[in-house]
CSV table of C-alpha atoms in Angstrom, one decimal:
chain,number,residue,atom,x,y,z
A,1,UNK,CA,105.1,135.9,90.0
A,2,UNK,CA,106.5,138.8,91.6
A,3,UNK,CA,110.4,139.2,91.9
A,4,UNK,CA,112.0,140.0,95.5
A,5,UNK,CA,115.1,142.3,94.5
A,6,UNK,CA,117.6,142.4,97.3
A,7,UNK,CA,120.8,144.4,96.1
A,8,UNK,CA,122.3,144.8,99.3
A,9,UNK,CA,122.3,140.2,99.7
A,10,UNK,CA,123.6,140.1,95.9
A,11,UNK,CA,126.5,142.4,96.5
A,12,UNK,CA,127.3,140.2,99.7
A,13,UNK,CA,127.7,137.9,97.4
A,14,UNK,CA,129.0,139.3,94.5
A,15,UNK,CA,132.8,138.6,95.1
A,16,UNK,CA,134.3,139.5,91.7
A,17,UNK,CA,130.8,140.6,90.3
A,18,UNK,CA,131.2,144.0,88.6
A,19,UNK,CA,128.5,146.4,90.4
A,20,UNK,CA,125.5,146.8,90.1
A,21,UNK,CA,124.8,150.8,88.8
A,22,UNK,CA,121.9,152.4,90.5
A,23,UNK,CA,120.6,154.2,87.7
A,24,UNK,CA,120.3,150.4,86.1
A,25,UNK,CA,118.6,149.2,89.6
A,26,UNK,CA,116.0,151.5,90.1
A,27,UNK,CA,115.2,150.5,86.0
A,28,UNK,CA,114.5,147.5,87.1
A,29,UNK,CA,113.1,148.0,90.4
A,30,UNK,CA,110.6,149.8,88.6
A,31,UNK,CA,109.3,147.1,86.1
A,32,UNK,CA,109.5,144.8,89.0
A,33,UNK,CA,106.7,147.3,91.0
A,34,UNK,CA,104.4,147.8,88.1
A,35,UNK,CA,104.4,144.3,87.0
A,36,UNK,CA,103.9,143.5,90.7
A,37,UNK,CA,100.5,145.7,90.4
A,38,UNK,CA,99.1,144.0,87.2
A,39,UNK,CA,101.0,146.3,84.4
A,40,UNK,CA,103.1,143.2,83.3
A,41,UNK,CA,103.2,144.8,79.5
A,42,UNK,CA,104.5,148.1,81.0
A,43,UNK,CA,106.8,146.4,83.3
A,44,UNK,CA,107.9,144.7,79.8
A,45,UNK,CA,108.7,147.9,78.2
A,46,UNK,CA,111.0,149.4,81.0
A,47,UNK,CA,112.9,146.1,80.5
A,48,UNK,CA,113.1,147.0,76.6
A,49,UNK,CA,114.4,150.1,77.5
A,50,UNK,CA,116.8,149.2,79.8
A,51,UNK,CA,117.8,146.7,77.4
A,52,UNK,CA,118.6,150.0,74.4
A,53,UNK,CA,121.4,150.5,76.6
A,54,UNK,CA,122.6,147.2,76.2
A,55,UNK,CA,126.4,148.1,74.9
A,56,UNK,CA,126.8,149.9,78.4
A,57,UNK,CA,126.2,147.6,81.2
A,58,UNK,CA,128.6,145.3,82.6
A,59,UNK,CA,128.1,141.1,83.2
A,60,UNK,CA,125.9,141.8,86.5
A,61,UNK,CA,123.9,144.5,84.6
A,62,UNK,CA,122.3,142.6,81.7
A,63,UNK,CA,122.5,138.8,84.2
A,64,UNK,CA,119.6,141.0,85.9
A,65,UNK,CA,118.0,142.3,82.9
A,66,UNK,CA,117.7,138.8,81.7
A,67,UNK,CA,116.3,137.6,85.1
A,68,UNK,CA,113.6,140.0,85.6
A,69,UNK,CA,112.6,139.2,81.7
A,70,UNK,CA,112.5,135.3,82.9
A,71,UNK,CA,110.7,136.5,85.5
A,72,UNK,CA,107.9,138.3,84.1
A,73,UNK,CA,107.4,135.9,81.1
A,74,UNK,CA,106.8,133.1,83.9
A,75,UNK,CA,104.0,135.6,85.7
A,76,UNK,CA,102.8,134.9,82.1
A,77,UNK,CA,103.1,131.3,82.4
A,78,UNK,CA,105.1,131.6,79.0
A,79,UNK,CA,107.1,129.3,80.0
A,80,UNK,CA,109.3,128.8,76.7
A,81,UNK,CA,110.1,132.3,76.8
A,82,UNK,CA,111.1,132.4,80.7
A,83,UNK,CA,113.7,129.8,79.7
A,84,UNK,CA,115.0,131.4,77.0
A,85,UNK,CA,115.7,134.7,79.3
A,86,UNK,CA,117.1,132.3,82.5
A,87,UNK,CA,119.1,130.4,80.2
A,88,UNK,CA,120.7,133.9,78.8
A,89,UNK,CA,121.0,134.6,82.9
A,90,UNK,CA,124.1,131.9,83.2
A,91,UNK,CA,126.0,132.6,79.7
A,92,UNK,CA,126.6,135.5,81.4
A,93,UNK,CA,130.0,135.3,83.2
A,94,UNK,CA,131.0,137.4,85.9
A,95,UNK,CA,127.8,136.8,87.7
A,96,UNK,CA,126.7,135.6,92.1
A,97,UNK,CA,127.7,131.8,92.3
A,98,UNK,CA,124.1,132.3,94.4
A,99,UNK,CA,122.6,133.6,91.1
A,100,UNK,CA,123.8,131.1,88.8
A,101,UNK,CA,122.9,128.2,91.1
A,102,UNK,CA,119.4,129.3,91.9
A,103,UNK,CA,118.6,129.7,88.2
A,104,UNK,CA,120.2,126.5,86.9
A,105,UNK,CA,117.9,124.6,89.4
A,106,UNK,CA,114.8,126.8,88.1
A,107,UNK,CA,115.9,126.3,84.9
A,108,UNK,CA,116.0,122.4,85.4
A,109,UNK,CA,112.6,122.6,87.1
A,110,UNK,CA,111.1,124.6,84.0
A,111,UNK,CA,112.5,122.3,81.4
A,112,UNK,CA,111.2,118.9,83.4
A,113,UNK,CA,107.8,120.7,83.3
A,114,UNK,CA,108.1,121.3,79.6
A,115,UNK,CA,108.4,117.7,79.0
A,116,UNK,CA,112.3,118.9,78.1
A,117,UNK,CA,114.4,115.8,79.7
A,118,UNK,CA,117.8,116.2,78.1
A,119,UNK,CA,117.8,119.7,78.5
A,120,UNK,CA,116.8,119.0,82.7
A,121,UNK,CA,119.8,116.6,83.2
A,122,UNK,CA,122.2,118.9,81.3
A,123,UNK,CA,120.8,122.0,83.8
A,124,UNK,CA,121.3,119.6,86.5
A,125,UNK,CA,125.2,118.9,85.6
A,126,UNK,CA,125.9,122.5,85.5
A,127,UNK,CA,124.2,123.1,88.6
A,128,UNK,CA,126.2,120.2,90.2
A,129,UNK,CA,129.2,121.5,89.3
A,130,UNK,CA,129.0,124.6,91.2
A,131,UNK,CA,127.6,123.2,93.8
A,132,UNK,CA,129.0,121.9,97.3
A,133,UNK,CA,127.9,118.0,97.1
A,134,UNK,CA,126.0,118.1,100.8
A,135,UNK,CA,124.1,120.5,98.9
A,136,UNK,CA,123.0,117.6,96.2
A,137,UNK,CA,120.4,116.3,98.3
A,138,UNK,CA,117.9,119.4,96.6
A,139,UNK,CA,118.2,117.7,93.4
A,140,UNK,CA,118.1,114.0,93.5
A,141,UNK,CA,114.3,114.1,93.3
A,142,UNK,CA,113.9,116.2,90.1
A,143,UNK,CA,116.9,113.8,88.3
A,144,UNK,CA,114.9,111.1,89.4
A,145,UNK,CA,112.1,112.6,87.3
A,146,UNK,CA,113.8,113.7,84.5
A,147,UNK,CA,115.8,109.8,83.8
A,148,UNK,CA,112.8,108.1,84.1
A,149,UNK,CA,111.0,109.9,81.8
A,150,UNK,CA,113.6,109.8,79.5
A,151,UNK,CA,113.3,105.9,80.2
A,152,UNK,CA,116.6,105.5,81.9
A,153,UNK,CA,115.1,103.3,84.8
A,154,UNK,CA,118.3,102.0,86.5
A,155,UNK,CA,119.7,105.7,87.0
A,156,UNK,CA,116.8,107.2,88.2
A,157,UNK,CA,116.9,104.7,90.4
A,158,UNK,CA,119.2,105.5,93.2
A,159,UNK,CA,118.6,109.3,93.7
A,160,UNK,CA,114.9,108.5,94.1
A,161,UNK,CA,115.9,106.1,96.5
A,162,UNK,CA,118.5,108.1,98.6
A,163,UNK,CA,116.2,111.0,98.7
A,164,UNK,CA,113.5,108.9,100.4
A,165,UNK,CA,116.3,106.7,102.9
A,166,UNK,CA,117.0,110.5,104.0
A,167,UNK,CA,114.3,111.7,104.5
A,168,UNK,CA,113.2,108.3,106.5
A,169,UNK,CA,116.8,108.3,108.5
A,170,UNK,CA,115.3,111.7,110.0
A,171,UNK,CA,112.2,110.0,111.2
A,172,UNK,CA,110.3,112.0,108.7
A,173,UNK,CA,107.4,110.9,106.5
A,174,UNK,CA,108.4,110.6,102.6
A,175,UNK,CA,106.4,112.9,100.2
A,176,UNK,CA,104.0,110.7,98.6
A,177,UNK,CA,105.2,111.3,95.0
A,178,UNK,CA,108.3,110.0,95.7
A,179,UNK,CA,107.5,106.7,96.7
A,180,UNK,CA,104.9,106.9,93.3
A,181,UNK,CA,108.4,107.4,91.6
A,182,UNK,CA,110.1,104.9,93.6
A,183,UNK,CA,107.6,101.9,92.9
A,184,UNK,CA,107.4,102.6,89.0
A,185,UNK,CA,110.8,102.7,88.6
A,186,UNK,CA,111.1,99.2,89.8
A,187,UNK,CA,107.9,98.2,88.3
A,188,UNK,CA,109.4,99.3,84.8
A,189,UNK,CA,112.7,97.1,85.9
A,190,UNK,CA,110.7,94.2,86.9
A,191,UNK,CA,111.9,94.2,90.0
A,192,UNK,CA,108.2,93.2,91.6
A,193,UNK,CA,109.3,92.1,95.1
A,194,UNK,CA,111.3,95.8,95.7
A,195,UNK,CA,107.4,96.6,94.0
A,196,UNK,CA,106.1,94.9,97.0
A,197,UNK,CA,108.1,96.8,99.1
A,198,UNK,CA,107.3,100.1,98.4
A,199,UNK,CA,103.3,99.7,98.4
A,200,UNK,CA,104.1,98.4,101.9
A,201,UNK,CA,105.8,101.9,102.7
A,202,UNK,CA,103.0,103.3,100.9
A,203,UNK,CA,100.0,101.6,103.2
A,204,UNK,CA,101.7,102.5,105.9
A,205,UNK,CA,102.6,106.4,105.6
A,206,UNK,CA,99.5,107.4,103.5
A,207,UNK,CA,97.0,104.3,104.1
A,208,UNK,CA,94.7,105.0,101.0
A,209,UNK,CA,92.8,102.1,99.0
A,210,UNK,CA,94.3,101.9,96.2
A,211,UNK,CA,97.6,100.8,97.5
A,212,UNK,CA,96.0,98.2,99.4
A,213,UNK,CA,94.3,96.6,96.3
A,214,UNK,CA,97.7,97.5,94.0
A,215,UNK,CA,99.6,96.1,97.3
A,216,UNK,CA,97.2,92.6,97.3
A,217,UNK,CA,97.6,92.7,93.6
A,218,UNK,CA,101.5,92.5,93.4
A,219,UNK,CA,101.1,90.1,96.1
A,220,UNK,CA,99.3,87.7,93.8
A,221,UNK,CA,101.8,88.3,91.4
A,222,UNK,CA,104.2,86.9,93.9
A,223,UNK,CA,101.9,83.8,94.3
A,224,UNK,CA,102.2,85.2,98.0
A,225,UNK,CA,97.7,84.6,98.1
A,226,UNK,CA,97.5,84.2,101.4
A,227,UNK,CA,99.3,87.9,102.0
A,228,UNK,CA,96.7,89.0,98.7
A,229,UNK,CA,93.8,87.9,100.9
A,230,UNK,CA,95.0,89.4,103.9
A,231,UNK,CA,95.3,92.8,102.3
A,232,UNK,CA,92.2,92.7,100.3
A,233,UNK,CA,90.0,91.4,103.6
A,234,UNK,CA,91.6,94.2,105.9
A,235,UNK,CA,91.1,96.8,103.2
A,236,UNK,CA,87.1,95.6,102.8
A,237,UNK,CA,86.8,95.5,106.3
A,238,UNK,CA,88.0,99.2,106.5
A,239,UNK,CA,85.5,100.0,104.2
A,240,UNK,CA,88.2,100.4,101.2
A,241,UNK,CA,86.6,98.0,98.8
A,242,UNK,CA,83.9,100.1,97.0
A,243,UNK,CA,84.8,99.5,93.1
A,244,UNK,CA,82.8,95.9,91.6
A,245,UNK,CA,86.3,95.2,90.1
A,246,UNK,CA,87.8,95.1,94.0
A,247,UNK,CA,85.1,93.3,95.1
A,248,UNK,CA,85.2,90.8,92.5
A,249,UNK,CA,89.0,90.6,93.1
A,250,UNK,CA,88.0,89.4,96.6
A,251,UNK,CA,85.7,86.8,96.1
A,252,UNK,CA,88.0,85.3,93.6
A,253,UNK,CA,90.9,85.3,96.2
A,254,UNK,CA,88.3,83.9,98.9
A,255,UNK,CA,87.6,81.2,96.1
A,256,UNK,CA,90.9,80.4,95.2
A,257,UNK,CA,92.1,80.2,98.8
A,258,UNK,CA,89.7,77.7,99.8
A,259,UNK,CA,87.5,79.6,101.4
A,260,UNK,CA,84.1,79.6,99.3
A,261,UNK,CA,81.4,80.6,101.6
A,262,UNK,CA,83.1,83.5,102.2
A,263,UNK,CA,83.3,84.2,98.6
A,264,UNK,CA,79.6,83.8,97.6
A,265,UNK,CA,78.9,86.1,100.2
A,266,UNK,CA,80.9,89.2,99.2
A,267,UNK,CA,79.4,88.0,95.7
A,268,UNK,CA,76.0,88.1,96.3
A,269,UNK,CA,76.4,91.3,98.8
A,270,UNK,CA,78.1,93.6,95.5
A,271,UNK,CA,75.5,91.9,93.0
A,272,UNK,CA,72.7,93.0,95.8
A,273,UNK,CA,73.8,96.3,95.4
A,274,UNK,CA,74.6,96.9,92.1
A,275,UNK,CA,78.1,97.1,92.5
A,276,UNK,CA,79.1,94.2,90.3
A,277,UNK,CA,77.2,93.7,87.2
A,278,UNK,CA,74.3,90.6,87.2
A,279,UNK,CA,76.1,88.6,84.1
A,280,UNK,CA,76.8,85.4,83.0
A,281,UNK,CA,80.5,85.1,84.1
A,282,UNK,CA,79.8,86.6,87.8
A,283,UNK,CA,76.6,84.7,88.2
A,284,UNK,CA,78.5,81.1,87.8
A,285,UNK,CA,81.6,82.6,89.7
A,286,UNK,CA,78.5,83.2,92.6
A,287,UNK,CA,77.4,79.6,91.5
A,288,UNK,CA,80.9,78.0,92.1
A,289,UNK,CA,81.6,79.6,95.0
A,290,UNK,CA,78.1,78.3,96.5
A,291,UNK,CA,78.4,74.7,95.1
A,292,UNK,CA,81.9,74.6,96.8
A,293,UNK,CA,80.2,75.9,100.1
A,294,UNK,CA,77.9,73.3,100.2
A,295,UNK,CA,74.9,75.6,100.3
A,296,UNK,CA,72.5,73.5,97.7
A,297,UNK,CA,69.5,76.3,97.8
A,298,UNK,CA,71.8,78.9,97.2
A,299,UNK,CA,74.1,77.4,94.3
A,300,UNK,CA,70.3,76.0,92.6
A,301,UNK,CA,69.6,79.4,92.3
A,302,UNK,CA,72.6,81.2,91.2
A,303,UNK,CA,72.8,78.5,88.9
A,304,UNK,CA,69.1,79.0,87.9
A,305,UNK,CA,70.0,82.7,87.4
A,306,UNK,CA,73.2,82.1,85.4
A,307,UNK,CA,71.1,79.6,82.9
A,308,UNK,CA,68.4,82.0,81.8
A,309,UNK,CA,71.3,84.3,80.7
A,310,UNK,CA,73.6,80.7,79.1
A,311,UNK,CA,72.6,79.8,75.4
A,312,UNK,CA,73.3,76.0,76.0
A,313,UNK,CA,71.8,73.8,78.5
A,314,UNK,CA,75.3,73.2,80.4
A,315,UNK,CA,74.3,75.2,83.7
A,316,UNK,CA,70.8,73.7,83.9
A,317,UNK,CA,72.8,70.4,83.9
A,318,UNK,CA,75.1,71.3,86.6
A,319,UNK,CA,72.0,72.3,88.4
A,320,UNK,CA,70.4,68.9,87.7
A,321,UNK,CA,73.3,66.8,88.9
A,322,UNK,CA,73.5,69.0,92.4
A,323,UNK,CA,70.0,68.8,93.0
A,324,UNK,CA,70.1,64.6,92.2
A,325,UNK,CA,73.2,65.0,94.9
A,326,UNK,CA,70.6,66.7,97.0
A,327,UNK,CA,67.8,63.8,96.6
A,328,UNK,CA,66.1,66.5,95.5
A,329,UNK,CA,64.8,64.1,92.8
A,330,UNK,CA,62.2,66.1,91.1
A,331,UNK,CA,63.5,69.4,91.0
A,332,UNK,CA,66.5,67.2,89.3
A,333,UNK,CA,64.0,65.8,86.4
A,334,UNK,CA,63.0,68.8,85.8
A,335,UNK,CA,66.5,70.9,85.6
A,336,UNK,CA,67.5,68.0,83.6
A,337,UNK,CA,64.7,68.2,80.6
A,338,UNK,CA,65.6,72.1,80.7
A,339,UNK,CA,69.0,71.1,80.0
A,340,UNK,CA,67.9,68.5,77.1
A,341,UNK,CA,65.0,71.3,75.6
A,342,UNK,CA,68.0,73.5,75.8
A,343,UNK,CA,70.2,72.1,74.0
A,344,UNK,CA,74.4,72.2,73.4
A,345,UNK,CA,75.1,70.0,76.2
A,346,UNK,CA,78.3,68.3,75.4
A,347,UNK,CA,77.3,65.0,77.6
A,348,UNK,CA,73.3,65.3,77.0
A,349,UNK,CA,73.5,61.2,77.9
A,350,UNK,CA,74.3,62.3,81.2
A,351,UNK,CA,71.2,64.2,81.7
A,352,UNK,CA,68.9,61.3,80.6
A,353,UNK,CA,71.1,59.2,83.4
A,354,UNK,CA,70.4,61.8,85.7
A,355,UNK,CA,66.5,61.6,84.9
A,356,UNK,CA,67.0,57.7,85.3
A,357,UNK,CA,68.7,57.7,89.0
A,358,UNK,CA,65.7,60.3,90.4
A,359,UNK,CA,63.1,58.5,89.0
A,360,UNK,CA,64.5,55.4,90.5
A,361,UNK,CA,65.1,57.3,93.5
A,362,UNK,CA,61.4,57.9,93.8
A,363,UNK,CA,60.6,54.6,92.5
A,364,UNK,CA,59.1,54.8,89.1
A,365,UNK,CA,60.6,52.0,87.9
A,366,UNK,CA,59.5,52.1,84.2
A,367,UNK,CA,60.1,55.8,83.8
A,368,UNK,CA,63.7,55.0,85.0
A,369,UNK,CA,64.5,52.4,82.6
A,370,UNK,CA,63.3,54.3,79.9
A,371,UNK,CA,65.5,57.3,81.0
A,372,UNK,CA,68.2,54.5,80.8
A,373,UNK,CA,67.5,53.2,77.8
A,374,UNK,CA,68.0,56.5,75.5
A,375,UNK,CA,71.5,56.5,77.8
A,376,UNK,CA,72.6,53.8,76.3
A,377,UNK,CA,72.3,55.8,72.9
A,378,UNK,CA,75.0,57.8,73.7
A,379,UNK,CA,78.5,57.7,74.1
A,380,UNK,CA,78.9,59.4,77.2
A,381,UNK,CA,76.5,57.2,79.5
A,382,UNK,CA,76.3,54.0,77.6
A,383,UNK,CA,78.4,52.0,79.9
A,384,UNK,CA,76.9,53.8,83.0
A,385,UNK,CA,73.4,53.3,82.0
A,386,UNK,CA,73.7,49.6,81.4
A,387,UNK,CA,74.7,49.0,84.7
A,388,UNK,CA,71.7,51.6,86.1
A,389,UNK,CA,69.1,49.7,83.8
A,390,UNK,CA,70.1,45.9,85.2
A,391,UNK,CA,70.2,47.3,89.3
A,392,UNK,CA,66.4,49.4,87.9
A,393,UNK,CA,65.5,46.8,86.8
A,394,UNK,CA,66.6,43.9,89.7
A,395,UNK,CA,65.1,46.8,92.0
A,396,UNK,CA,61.7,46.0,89.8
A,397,UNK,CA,61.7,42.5,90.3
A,398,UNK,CA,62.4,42.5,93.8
A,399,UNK,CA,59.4,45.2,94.3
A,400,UNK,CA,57.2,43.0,92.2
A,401,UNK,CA,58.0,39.8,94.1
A,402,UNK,CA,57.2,41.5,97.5
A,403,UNK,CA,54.2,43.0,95.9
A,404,UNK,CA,53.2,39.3,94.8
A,405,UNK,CA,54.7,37.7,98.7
A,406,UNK,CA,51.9,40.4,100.2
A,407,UNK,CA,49.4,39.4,97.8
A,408,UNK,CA,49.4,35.8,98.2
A,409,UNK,CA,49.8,36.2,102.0
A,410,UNK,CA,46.5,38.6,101.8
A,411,UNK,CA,44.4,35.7,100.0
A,412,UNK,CA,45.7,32.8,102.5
A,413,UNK,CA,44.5,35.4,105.4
């Protein structure tokens, strides 16, 4: 980093500033030219020298000397070194207010980057105190940064948040790590709604998709869903939704807001393309949201899917009892017996009911009530398939006294 040396502006504003010698400047206009053409090490060594002479040179003289060391250790990116020689720059007393300002705020800079926090603030202060205060402004950013890393939240608070109300008040655009301050300093106060808030400002000047999802997210937080399903349907429709967790995010929001058909399509869209993974949990999410749509082939076969991946028969039940909903009667039977050859059901009476009703529904009279019968073995279905077995088995009768009317009305023809 090379150094601009400008003696004529520094004695402008030297005031009670002893001079500065020329034999001293052209010293260290020297090591300033040959570190400026790659000889930082020589450049080094004219500062050593200069620095022999030490016990001669006045306040300005050796404020320099330390600069052009800082200086030339940062072109080094030493940057522990740099601050040690600015920090020597401002013990130094008869030196530029212009000087001393300029390397307080480098030296806060420096010591933020070095993770130094305390030693940032206490830079700050100084630099504060020689400053006019319309001239605060430049700072209120970089305290910002250095109290909330040192985890005091509520006082980073307000710079952060006049810096960007000034720059707004101007008709200007925030930078976009200020807001990224802004919102985790409330986020680490709790304070979700101001959260809100800034995400909004954060759509709106930089429009990137993550703080539409974070935005929708914080909004569900807020139990605001209908806002969370705005955001996360404009930002799909934009083409913002790529990630399977976003997607997934969606459907659920379509799902939970009553809106299911809606759902099993963004579903079955990111499971098409690989962009959620095919297991069990999003396979009966997809299964739900279908079921709740009213779409019987669709939900059969999500469900279908779901149950080769299941270890109990449960989902091959649920499939049973939609497809019996569906008079669908022998795709029922047989979704039901998987369920029972399965295993683990936690009502398997209800399958064996379920068997019953479609084989009534189709008639088959005797294979109903013996579906009913083992019912009635279980806890679950016994009082159920008592009442199925008596109308199974009045159904019977009646079919068998017809059978018997047409019979007797055959042989008198």
């Amino acid at each position: 980093m090379a150094v601009v040396f400008n003696s004529s502006a520094l004695a402008e504003d030297r005031k009670k500033t002893p001079a500065l010698r020329e034999q001293v400047y052209s010293q260290l206009a020297r090591a300033q030219q040959l570190a400026d053409d790659g000889d930082v090490n020589a450049g080094l060594e004219v500062l050593r020298n200069v620095e022999g002479k030490l016990s001669s040179m006045n306040s300005y003289e050796r404020a320099m000397l330390w600069n052009f060391y800082g200086y030339m250790y940062y072109g080094q990116d030493n940057i522990a070194k740099a601050i040690e020689y600015f920090a020597k720059v401002v013990e130094e007393e008869a030196i530029p207010q212009a000087l001393e300002q300029n390397t307080l705020f480098s030296l806060a800079q420096l010591a933020l980057g070095q993770g130094e926090f305390e030693q940032t603030i206490a830079f700050l202060a100084k630099w504060e105190r020689i400053t006019p205060a319309e001239q605060h402004q430049k700072a209120w950013v970089l305290k910002a940064q250095a109290l909330y890393q040192q985890g005091d939240y509520k006082s980073a608070l307000a710079p952060i948040t006049k810096a960007i109300e000034l720059v707004e008040s101007k008709g200007q655009v925030p930078e976009e790590n200020w807001l990224v301050l802004q919102r985790a300093v409330y986020f680490e106060l709790g304070d979700t709604k101001s959260v809100a808030a800034v995400l909004e400002d954060m759509v709106r000047y930089y429009n990137k998709p993550e703080y539409w999802v974070q935005l929708a997210g914080i909004y569900g937080q807020l139990g605001q869903e209908h806002k969370q399903l705005a955001m996360l349907e404009t930002a799909f429709q934009q083409g913002f939704l790529t990630k399977g967790q976003d997607l997934l995010n969606l459907a659920q929001t379509y799902f939970f807001n009553d809106v299911p058909f809606k759902a099993g399509q963004v579903l079955e869209q990111a499971l098409q393309q690989g962009a959620v993974e095919r297991n069990l949990r999003n396979l009966k999410l997809l299964a739900q949201a279908w079921v709740a749509a009213r779409e019987t082939d669709k939900a059969s076969a999500a469900l279908l899917a779901a149950a080769k991946l299941s270890d109990d028969g449960e989902l091959d039940a649920q499939r049973a009892t939609l497809l019996l909903n569906a008079e669908r009667n022998q795709e029922a039977i047989s979704a039901a017996r998987a369920a029972l050859d399965k295993g683990g059901l936690k009502q398997p009476g209800a399958m064996h009911l379920v068997i019953g009703m479609a084989e009534l529904n189709l008639e088959n009279f005797n294979a109903a009530l013996q579906a009913f019968a083992i019912a009635k073995k279980f806890d679950d279905a016994r009082q159920s398939a008592g009442q199925w077995e008596r109308y199974a088995q009045a159904e019977q009768e009646q079919q068998n006294r017809l059978m018997e009317l047409r019979a007797d009305m055959k042989t008198s023809s």
